[in-house]
Amino acid sequence: MRAEGTVEAFRKAETLVSQRRPLEALRALGPVLAEDPDKPSVQLLAGRAYLFSAQFQRAELAFLRVIELDPSDHYARLVLGRTLQRQGRLHEAHTQVRLATTMYPDPAYQEVLGEIRAHIARVNATE
């Protein structure tokens, strides 16, 4: 695929993800993933599409790959935490979101962290 085609496919996939059309986004992103599988932005976009389509294991692998390629990517840690939370893996989710919040102390990140902590507290109260 030519560079222009790769960029166009990536932009189309971004638009589709933002429109909450993840399966179409993944189809558009397919050639880009094949050509640039080790590019963090490509893996991050794929992870978001997998997350929005409830393909949690694939999302987790994509976000882990982003973190492997760029350990300082706080957003990848946040969405990895969300993915783990959706799988019921609350303590692992807490760890990732806490790291993301430490790296980037944004109120939205802190809200997610509080939500996970509250969920853990509810689970512990019923045990």
XYZ file of C-alpha atoms in Angstrom:
127
model
C 0.000 0.000 0.000
C 1.313 3.459 -0.858
C 1.950 5.896 1.975
C -0.993 8.082 0.912
C -3.286 5.052 0.939
C -2.065 4.054 4.375
C -2.714 7.510 5.787
C -6.131 7.646 4.121
C -7.102 4.233 5.517
C -5.906 5.242 8.986
C -7.917 8.504 8.877
C -10.997 6.646 7.682
C -10.640 4.167 10.538
C -10.243 7.057 13.017
C -13.450 8.609 11.752
C -15.308 5.311 11.977
C -14.110 4.722 15.554
C -15.223 8.221 16.538
C -18.622 7.428 15.009
C -18.761 4.230 17.106
C -18.592 2.006 14.028
C -15.757 -0.243 15.219
C -16.225 -3.206 12.913
C -16.092 -0.978 9.851
C -13.065 0.766 11.376
C -11.283 -2.548 11.781
C -11.956 -3.420 8.143
C -10.538 -0.058 7.054
C -7.569 -0.459 9.391
C -6.717 -3.985 8.225
C -4.215 -2.990 5.523
C -2.592 -0.454 7.852
C -2.196 -3.087 10.577
C -0.636 -5.413 8.032
C 1.820 -2.744 6.890
C 2.638 -1.014 10.215
C 1.911 -3.486 13.046
C 4.549 -1.954 15.309
C 3.351 1.617 15.080
C 1.825 2.662 18.438
C -0.842 4.881 16.852
C -2.044 2.001 14.681
C -2.206 -0.418 17.616
C -3.954 2.184 19.777
C -6.630 2.792 17.156
C -7.085 -0.949 16.653
C -7.359 -1.409 20.414
C -10.059 1.242 20.642
C -12.007 -0.407 17.830
C -11.675 -3.807 19.514
C -12.802 -2.314 22.831
C -15.832 -0.634 21.252
C -16.784 -3.926 19.591
C -16.402 -5.859 22.880
C -13.405 -7.859 21.613
C -11.693 -7.424 24.953
C -8.841 -9.894 24.558
C -7.818 -8.380 21.241
C -8.114 -4.878 22.720
C -5.951 -5.913 25.648
C -3.257 -7.278 23.334
C -3.276 -4.112 21.222
C -2.979 -1.836 24.261
C -0.235 -4.003 25.754
C 1.641 -3.707 22.473
C 1.345 0.093 22.593
C 2.722 0.089 26.144
C 5.538 -2.233 25.087
C 6.443 0.155 22.268
C 5.929 3.298 24.372
C 5.803 2.718 28.151
C 5.032 6.406 28.728
C 1.705 6.285 26.858
C -0.719 7.157 29.652
C -3.781 6.931 27.425
C -2.944 3.344 26.433
C -2.740 2.494 30.134
C -6.112 4.156 30.770
C -7.898 2.248 28.023
C -6.096 -0.958 28.992
C -7.495 -0.409 32.474
C -10.972 0.096 31.031
C -10.582 -3.084 28.993
C -9.521 -5.060 32.063
C -12.404 -3.555 34.020
C -14.874 -4.693 31.366
C -13.437 -8.211 31.775
C -13.978 -8.072 35.548
C -10.237 -7.949 36.254
C -10.591 -5.057 38.668
C -7.263 -5.194 40.488
C -5.320 -5.294 37.228
C -7.506 -2.462 35.916
C -6.823 -0.458 39.072
C -3.075 -0.849 38.630
C -3.128 0.395 35.031
C -5.479 3.318 35.684
C -3.531 4.331 38.784
C -0.361 4.418 36.664
C -2.139 6.433 33.967
C -3.415 8.894 36.569
C 0.048 9.260 38.061
C 1.505 9.930 34.623
C -1.284 12.289 33.604
C -3.313 13.645 36.551
C -6.375 14.558 34.529
C -9.759 14.742 36.332
C -11.285 12.324 33.808
C -8.593 9.759 34.604
C -9.147 10.284 38.340
C -12.865 9.729 37.825
C -12.183 6.369 36.175
C -9.849 5.449 39.037
C -12.543 6.339 41.567
C -15.090 4.274 39.670
C -12.824 1.212 39.716
C -12.078 1.686 43.425
C -15.804 1.910 44.169
C -16.422 -1.249 42.154
C -13.685 -3.080 44.065
C -15.180 -1.881 47.351
C -18.654 -3.171 46.340
C -17.207 -6.551 45.373
C -15.259 -6.778 48.652
C -18.361 -5.837 50.678
C -20.346 -8.731 49.200
C -17.650 -11.330 49.848
